Amino acid sequence: KCRTGPLDIVFVIDSSRSVRPFEFETMRRFMMDIINSLDVGPNATRVGVIQYSSQVQNIFSLKTFFTRADMEKAINSIIPLAQGTMTGLAIQYAMNVAFTTQEGARPLHKKIPRIAIIVTDGRPQDRVTEVATQARNAGIEIYAVGIQRADMNSLRAMASPPLEEHVFLVESFELIQQFGKQFQDKLCGADMCVEQEHGCQHTCVSTPGSFYCECNPGYRLNMDGKTCSPIDACADGRHGCQHQCVSARGSYSCRCRTGYYLSQDKRSCTMIDYCSFGNHSCQHECVSIPNGHYCRCRSGFTLQPDGRSCGATDLCNGVDHGCEFKCVSMEGSYRCVCPEGQQLQADGKACSKCGAGHVDLVMVIDGSKSVRPQNFELVKQFVNRIVDLLEVSPHGTRVGLGPYSSRVRTEFPLNKYHSTDEIKKAVMEVEYMEKGTMTGLALKHMVEHSFSELEGARPLSHNVPRIGLIFTDGRSQDDISEWARRAKESGIVMFAVGVGKAVEEELRAIASEPVEQHFSYSADFTTMTHLIENFKLNICPEEGKGETEIRSPCECEALVQFQTNTVAILQSLTEKNILWAHSLAQMTARLEDLEKQIANKK
């Protein structure tokens, strides 16, 4: 057998009407004799067969069969076409179809010879010279075998050079089998892998007159054409491993990180559920993590030092409860409550806003040098806490703001913004002013400008309360008495809020009556949030009952309030009785006068 190396051989068999049936049988035996001499297989010699007459028919391609038995069965089942002799068409098909990689031909760079064996008994009925030249230029080595009536010139036009080694003329079909034995010697030459030092690291593959090197599976041939390197199957990034790809001899496997196991798809990883082992001893909940687990307690409980058991906690002290007024702890939970007369809102945290009445509120805040930038930010947060108490709208509460130092500016008037969010955003963008503390000038600006209808204050005839709030941290550098008086005389309800070095005497002079309800003081900027509640209680009317803080009717404050209310009611009734008695006396006197007048007339 011929074992000099793999070949890609395609038999191109003439089955025109001039080939009689018994003659075609000798062509079948000719093909099988040659195939039996070859070492056939996917990595050895591959064989294909096409027949032609006026058309071309593919019997089997280079990739169809890899055993002699399958090939022989297919060859024996050929039914001759018995038409014309279109040899050029057959060569065109061999070049464009039969010898393509799609049909099983090995790539040209592997240097595996591509051999076409054309067997014909007559003159071609189409042109063969040009198409044969194209086929040879495409790397196909053509052997032309003519029988009986074959045209020698056509054979020579088809065959590859040298012609004496590629053109054969057999006198009769009976002699073709004997010729086949001679033809085998043409295909089989010396084994170049044996005859010379090939230098291949893995495998040497012999070809007619030459050889090439191949690598074992899992390796690739290096640029020198002889040595081999392992293929890193993970390097192209197409492995699909979720965690790690491990390369091994041209293949790969997926591996998971510690704490995970490989899923059934052999690519994705699943975390090990350590809690499912049943030995965690957690009192409430077990939570699995890579490399282990930890215990977790339900809401309202804290994990004890042993890391397993849980204890109830005072959630009001342990969490950011967000209650606006007061947080009340319960077992495993908490609830928010509001001051008496205020209703808990739908969020369960905030208390009712000033929804029953609307006001025009102007706040004038001290931005002098003594306040300092970080404290000025706290002042802006204080202002926004007040804004949160209000229901801001064009027809509801309106808010204006003006910072002051040695001068006063209107940051935004009463008619500028119509929603809480707009106002709060504008407040946080107010810039620190520095310099002096001209509180008197700020009061003047409030009276003359801030509460003007031009800047959005509603006319006095609408009876919308006007509320002014002065925020300061020190003694005024100008006189405040005149403009504090004018502000109150013009109908503005004045609130004075002082922090740090603010002077109580000045605060009281600014505040409306009763003074105790209209001025507030905090020693430090960080502790002034309690002033907000005082301000709210004084500007917000009482609203309906809700979730409220319960007060004992026996508390001193409640008794004093009850006594005051009772005295006021009794005094009102007494005054009404006195007026009624006086009216009765006047009517009696008039009746007496009328009686005297009537008597005198008689």
Coordinates of C-alpha atoms in Angstrom, one line a residue, residues 11-380:
F11 CA -11.9 10.7 -9.6
V12 CA -13.5 12.5 -12.6
I13 CA -15.2 9.7 -14.6
D14 CA -16.6 9.9 -18.1
S15 CA -20.1 8.2 -18.2
S16 CA -21.2 9.4 -21.6
R17 CA -23.2 7.3 -24.0
S18 CA -20.1 6.1 -25.8
V19 CA -19.0 4.1 -22.7
R20 CA -20.8 0.8 -22.9
P21 CA -22.1 -0.8 -19.7
F22 CA -19.4 -3.6 -19.5
E23 CA -16.7 -0.9 -20.2
F24 CA -18.0 1.2 -17.3
E25 CA -17.7 -1.8 -15.0
T26 CA -13.9 -1.9 -15.7
M27 CA -13.7 1.8 -14.7
R28 CA -15.4 0.9 -11.4
R29 CA -12.6 -1.8 -10.8
F30 CA -9.9 0.7 -11.8
M31 CA -11.0 3.2 -9.1
M32 CA -11.3 0.5 -6.4
D33 CA -7.8 -1.0 -7.3
I34 CA -6.3 2.5 -6.7
I35 CA -8.4 3.1 -3.6
N36 CA -7.3 -0.2 -2.1
S37 CA -3.7 0.8 -2.5
L38 CA -4.1 4.0 -0.5
D39 CA -4.1 4.5 3.3
V40 CA -7.5 6.2 3.5
G41 CA -8.9 8.1 6.5
P42 CA -9.8 11.5 7.8
N43 CA -6.1 12.2 8.6
A44 CA -4.7 10.1 5.8
T45 CA -5.8 10.1 2.1
R46 CA -9.3 11.3 1.3
V47 CA -11.2 10.3 -1.8
G48 CA -14.1 11.8 -3.8
V49 CA -15.8 10.7 -7.0
I50 CA -17.8 12.6 -9.6
Q51 CA -19.2 11.4 -13.0
Y52 CA -20.0 13.5 -16.0
S53 CA -21.6 13.5 -19.4
S54 CA -23.6 16.5 -20.5
Q55 CA -23.9 17.4 -16.8
V56 CA -21.9 16.7 -13.6
Q57 CA -23.0 14.5 -10.7
N58 CA -21.3 14.3 -7.3
I59 CA -21.2 10.6 -6.2
F60 CA -19.4 11.4 -2.9
S61 CA -17.2 14.2 -1.7
L62 CA -13.8 14.2 0.1
K63 CA -15.6 14.4 3.5
T64 CA -18.3 11.8 2.9
F65 CA -16.5 8.4 3.5
F66 CA -13.3 7.4 5.3
T67 CA -13.4 3.6 4.8
R68 CA -12.9 1.5 1.7
A69 CA -16.0 -0.5 2.2
D70 CA -18.2 2.6 2.2
M71 CA -16.4 3.9 -0.9
E72 CA -16.8 0.6 -2.8
K73 CA -20.5 0.5 -2.0
A74 CA -21.0 4.0 -3.4
I75 CA -19.0 3.3 -6.5
N76 CA -20.9 0.1 -7.3
S77 CA -24.2 2.0 -7.0
I78 CA -23.2 4.5 -9.8
I79 CA -25.7 4.7 -12.7
P80 CA -24.1 6.1 -15.8
L81 CA -25.5 9.3 -17.2
A82 CA -25.2 8.2 -20.8
Q83 CA -25.3 11.6 -22.5
G84 CA -22.7 13.9 -24.1
T85 CA -19.0 14.5 -23.1
M86 CA -18.6 17.9 -21.3
T87 CA -15.1 17.4 -19.8
G88 CA -14.5 21.1 -19.4
L89 CA -17.6 21.4 -17.3
A90 CA -16.4 18.5 -15.1
I91 CA -13.0 20.2 -14.5
Q92 CA -14.8 23.4 -13.6
Y93 CA -16.9 21.6 -11.0
A94 CA -13.9 19.8 -9.5
M95 CA -12.1 23.2 -9.1
N96 CA -15.1 25.2 -7.7
V97 CA -16.8 22.5 -5.6
A98 CA -15.1 19.2 -5.2
F99 CA -11.7 20.6 -4.0
T100 CA -13.1 23.2 -1.6
T101 CA -12.7 23.0 2.2
Q102 CA -16.5 22.9 2.5
E103 CA -16.5 19.6 0.6
G104 CA -13.6 18.2 2.7
A105 CA -10.4 19.3 1.0
R106 CA -7.6 20.2 3.5
P107 CA -6.5 23.9 3.5
L108 CA -3.7 24.7 1.1
H109 CA -1.3 25.8 3.8
K110 CA -1.2 22.2 5.0
K111 CA 0.5 21.3 1.6
I112 CA -1.6 18.2 1.1
P113 CA -1.6 17.4 -2.7
R114 CA -4.8 17.9 -4.5
I115 CA -5.0 15.3 -7.3
A116 CA -7.7 15.0 -10.0
I117 CA -7.7 11.7 -12.1
I118 CA -9.8 12.3 -15.3
V119 CA -10.8 9.1 -17.1
T120 CA -12.4 9.6 -20.6
D121 CA -12.9 7.6 -23.8
G122 CA -13.6 10.4 -26.3
R123 CA -13.2 14.0 -27.5
P124 CA -14.6 16.7 -25.2
Q125 CA -17.6 18.6 -26.5
D126 CA -16.6 21.8 -24.8
R127 CA -13.3 23.7 -24.2
V128 CA -10.9 22.3 -21.7
T129 CA -7.6 24.2 -22.2
E130 CA -8.6 27.4 -20.3
V131 CA -10.4 25.8 -17.4
A132 CA -7.7 23.1 -17.0
T133 CA -5.1 25.9 -16.7
Q134 CA -7.2 27.6 -14.0
A135 CA -7.5 24.4 -12.1
R136 CA -3.7 23.8 -12.3
N137 CA -3.0 27.3 -11.1
A138 CA -5.4 26.7 -8.2
G139 CA -3.1 23.9 -7.0
I140 CA -4.8 20.9 -8.5
E141 CA -2.5 18.2 -10.0
I142 CA -4.3 16.7 -13.0
Y143 CA -3.8 13.2 -14.4
A144 CA -5.4 12.6 -17.8
V145 CA -6.2 9.0 -18.6
G146 CA -7.6 8.3 -22.1
I147 CA -9.1 5.0 -23.3
Q148 CA -9.5 3.8 -26.9
R149 CA -11.0 6.7 -28.8
A150 CA -9.7 9.5 -26.5
D151 CA -8.2 12.6 -28.1
M152 CA -4.5 12.8 -27.2
N153 CA -4.4 16.6 -27.8
S154 CA -7.2 17.1 -25.3
L155 CA -5.5 14.9 -22.8
R156 CA -2.3 16.9 -23.1
A157 CA -4.3 20.2 -22.7
M158 CA -5.8 19.0 -19.5
A159 CA -2.8 17.3 -17.8
S160 CA -0.2 18.8 -15.4
P161 CA 3.5 19.0 -16.5
P162 CA 5.6 17.1 -17.0
L163 CA 3.2 15.6 -19.5
E164 CA 5.0 12.3 -19.8
E165 CA 4.2 11.6 -16.1
H166 CA 0.6 12.9 -16.2
V167 CA -0.9 11.7 -19.6
F168 CA -1.8 8.1 -20.3
L169 CA -3.5 6.4 -23.2
V170 CA -4.8 2.9 -22.7
E171 CA -5.7 0.9 -25.9
S172 CA -8.8 -0.8 -24.5
F173 CA -11.0 -1.0 -21.3
E174 CA -9.7 -4.5 -20.8
L175 CA -6.2 -3.1 -20.2
I176 CA -7.2 -0.4 -17.8
Q177 CA -6.9 -2.7 -14.7
Q178 CA -3.3 -3.6 -15.7
F179 CA -2.6 0.1 -16.2
G180 CA -4.0 0.8 -12.7
K181 CA -1.2 -1.1 -11.1
Q182 CA 1.3 1.0 -13.0
F183 CA -0.5 4.2 -12.1
Q184 CA -0.3 3.3 -8.4
D185 CA 3.5 3.7 -8.7
K186 CA 3.1 7.2 -10.0
L187 CA 1.1 8.2 -6.8
C188 CA 3.4 6.4 -4.4
G189 CA 6.9 7.7 -4.1
A190 CA 9.6 7.6 -1.4
D191 CA 8.7 8.2 2.2
M192 CA 10.5 11.5 2.8
C193 CA 9.9 11.3 6.5
V194 CA 12.1 8.1 6.4
E195 CA 14.6 9.1 3.8
Q196 CA 15.8 12.3 5.5
E197 CA 16.1 14.0 8.9
H198 CA 12.7 15.8 9.2
G199 CA 13.2 17.5 12.6
C200 CA 9.4 17.3 13.5
Q201 CA 8.9 17.5 17.3
H202 CA 5.7 15.4 17.2
T203 CA 4.7 13.9 13.8
C204 CA 6.1 13.9 10.3
V205 CA 3.7 13.6 7.4
S206 CA 5.2 12.5 4.0
T207 CA 3.9 13.9 0.7
P208 CA 5.1 13.1 -2.8
G209 CA 8.6 14.5 -2.9
S210 CA 8.3 16.3 0.5
F211 CA 6.9 16.3 4.0
Y212 CA 5.4 18.5 6.7
C213 CA 5.2 18.4 10.5
E214 CA 2.0 18.1 12.6
C215 CA 1.5 18.4 16.3
N216 CA -0.4 16.2 18.7
P217 CA -3.9 17.2 19.8
G218 CA -3.8 20.1 22.3
Y219 CA -0.7 21.6 20.7
R220 CA -0.1 24.1 17.8
L221 CA 2.8 24.2 15.3
N222 CA 5.2 27.0 15.9
M223 CA 6.5 29.5 13.3
D224 CA 9.6 27.2 12.6
G225 CA 7.2 24.6 11.2
K226 CA 8.7 21.9 13.4
T227 CA 8.3 22.5 17.1
C228 CA 5.0 22.5 19.0
S229 CA 3.5 24.6 21.9
P230 CA 0.5 23.7 24.1
I231 CA -2.7 25.4 23.2
D232 CA -4.2 27.6 25.9
A233 CA -7.9 26.9 25.4
C234 CA -8.8 29.5 28.0
A235 CA -6.9 32.4 26.3
D236 CA -9.6 33.2 23.7
G237 CA -12.1 34.0 26.4
R238 CA -14.9 31.9 24.9
H239 CA -14.8 29.2 27.6
G240 CA -17.9 30.6 29.5
C241 CA -16.5 29.7 33.0
Q242 CA -18.1 31.9 35.6
H243 CA -15.1 31.8 38.0
Q244 CA -11.9 30.2 36.7
C245 CA -10.8 28.4 33.5
V246 CA -8.1 25.7 33.7
S247 CA -6.3 24.9 30.5
A248 CA -5.1 21.3 29.8
R249 CA -3.6 20.0 26.5
G250 CA -5.8 21.9 24.1
S251 CA -8.9 21.6 26.2
Y252 CA -10.1 23.2 29.4
S253 CA -12.2 22.8 32.5
C254 CA -14.0 25.2 34.7
R255 CA -13.3 25.6 38.4
C256 CA -15.1 27.5 41.2
R257 CA -13.7 29.7 44.0
T258 CA -13.7 28.4 47.5
G259 CA -17.2 28.4 49.0
Y260 CA -18.8 27.5 45.6
Y261 CA -19.4 24.3 43.7
L262 CA -19.6 23.7 39.9
S263 CA -23.2 23.5 38.6
Q264 CA -24.4 20.8 36.2
D265 CA -23.7 22.9 33.1
K266 CA -20.0 22.6 34.1
R267 CA -19.5 26.4 33.8
S268 CA -21.6 28.3 36.3
C269 CA -20.9 28.2 40.1
T270 CA -23.4 28.0 43.0
M271 CA -22.6 29.2 46.5
I272 CA -22.5 26.4 49.1
D273 CA -25.5 26.7 51.5
Y274 CA -23.7 26.2 54.8
C275 CA -27.0 26.9 56.7
S276 CA -28.6 23.8 55.1
F277 CA -26.1 21.6 57.0
G278 CA -28.3 22.1 60.1
N279 CA -25.5 22.8 62.6
H280 CA -25.5 26.6 62.7
S281 CA -27.4 26.9 66.2
C282 CA -28.7 30.4 65.2
Q283 CA -31.7 31.4 67.4
H284 CA -33.5 33.3 64.6
E285 CA -32.0 33.3 61.1
C286 CA -28.9 31.7 59.5
V287 CA -27.3 33.5 56.5
S288 CA -24.9 31.6 54.2
I289 CA -21.8 33.4 52.8
P290 CA -18.8 32.1 50.9
N291 CA -16.6 30.1 53.3
G292 CA -19.2 29.9 56.1
H293 CA -22.3 31.5 57.6
Y294 CA -23.4 34.0 60.2
C295 CA -26.5 34.4 62.5
R296 CA -29.0 37.3 62.1
C297 CA -31.8 38.4 64.4
R298 CA -35.3 39.5 63.4
S299 CA -36.3 43.2 63.5
G300 CA -36.4 44.5 67.0
F301 CA -33.7 42.2 68.3
T302 CA -29.9 42.4 68.5
L303 CA -27.3 39.6 68.2
Q304 CA -25.8 38.7 71.5
P305 CA -22.0 38.3 72.1
D306 CA -22.2 34.5 71.5
G307 CA -23.0 35.3 67.9
R308 CA -26.1 33.0 67.9
S309 CA -28.8 34.1 70.4
C310 CA -30.9 37.3 70.1
G311 CA -32.1 39.8 72.6
A312 CA -34.9 42.4 72.4
T313 CA -33.7 46.1 72.0
D314 CA -34.9 49.6 72.5
L315 CA -35.4 50.3 68.8
C316 CA -35.9 54.0 69.5
N317 CA -32.3 54.2 70.7
G318 CA -30.9 51.6 68.3
V319 CA -32.2 52.8 64.9
D320 CA -32.8 56.0 63.0
H321 CA -36.6 56.0 63.7
G322 CA -37.3 59.3 62.0
C323 CA -40.1 60.3 64.3
E324 CA -40.7 64.0 64.1
F325 CA -41.8 64.5 67.7
K326 CA -41.3 61.4 69.8
C327 CA -40.5 57.6 69.5
V328 CA -42.2 55.0 71.7
S329 CA -40.5 51.6 71.9
M330 CA -42.6 48.4 71.8
E331 CA -41.5 44.7 71.9
G332 CA -39.7 44.2 68.6
S333 CA -40.9 47.4 67.2
Y334 CA -41.6 51.1 67.8
R335 CA -44.2 53.8 66.9
C336 CA -44.2 57.6 66.6
V337 CA -46.4 60.0 68.5
C338 CA -47.2 63.7 68.1
P339 CA -47.9 66.5 70.6
E340 CA -51.5 67.0 71.8
G341 CA -53.7 68.5 69.1
Q342 CA -51.5 67.3 66.2
Q343 CA -52.2 64.3 64.0
L344 CA -49.7 61.6 62.9
Q345 CA -49.3 61.7 59.1
A346 CA -49.7 58.8 56.7
D347 CA -45.9 58.1 56.7
G348 CA -46.2 57.2 60.4
K349 CA -43.4 59.6 61.3
A350 CA -44.3 63.2 60.6
C351 CA -46.9 65.3 62.5
S352 CA -49.6 67.4 61.0
K353 CA -48.6 70.7 59.3
C354 CA -50.2 74.1 59.4
G355 CA -53.0 73.0 57.1
A356 CA -56.0 74.8 58.7
G357 CA -54.7 78.4 58.0
H358 CA -52.4 80.1 55.6
V359 CA -49.7 82.8 56.3
D360 CA -47.2 85.0 54.5
L361 CA -43.9 84.1 56.2
V362 CA -40.7 86.1 55.7
M363 CA -37.5 84.9 57.4
V364 CA -34.5 87.2 57.8
I365 CA -31.4 85.3 58.8
D366 CA -28.1 86.6 60.2
G367 CA -25.2 85.9 57.8
S368 CA -22.6 88.1 59.6
K369 CA -19.0 87.1 60.2
S370 CA -19.6 85.9 63.7
V371 CA -22.0 83.1 62.5
R372 CA -19.2 81.3 60.6
P373 CA -19.7 79.3 57.4
Q374 CA -20.4 75.9 59.1
N375 CA -23.0 77.4 61.4
F376 CA -24.6 79.2 58.5
E377 CA -25.2 75.8 56.9
L378 CA -26.9 74.7 60.2
V379 CA -29.1 77.9 60.0
K380 CA -30.2 77.0 56.5

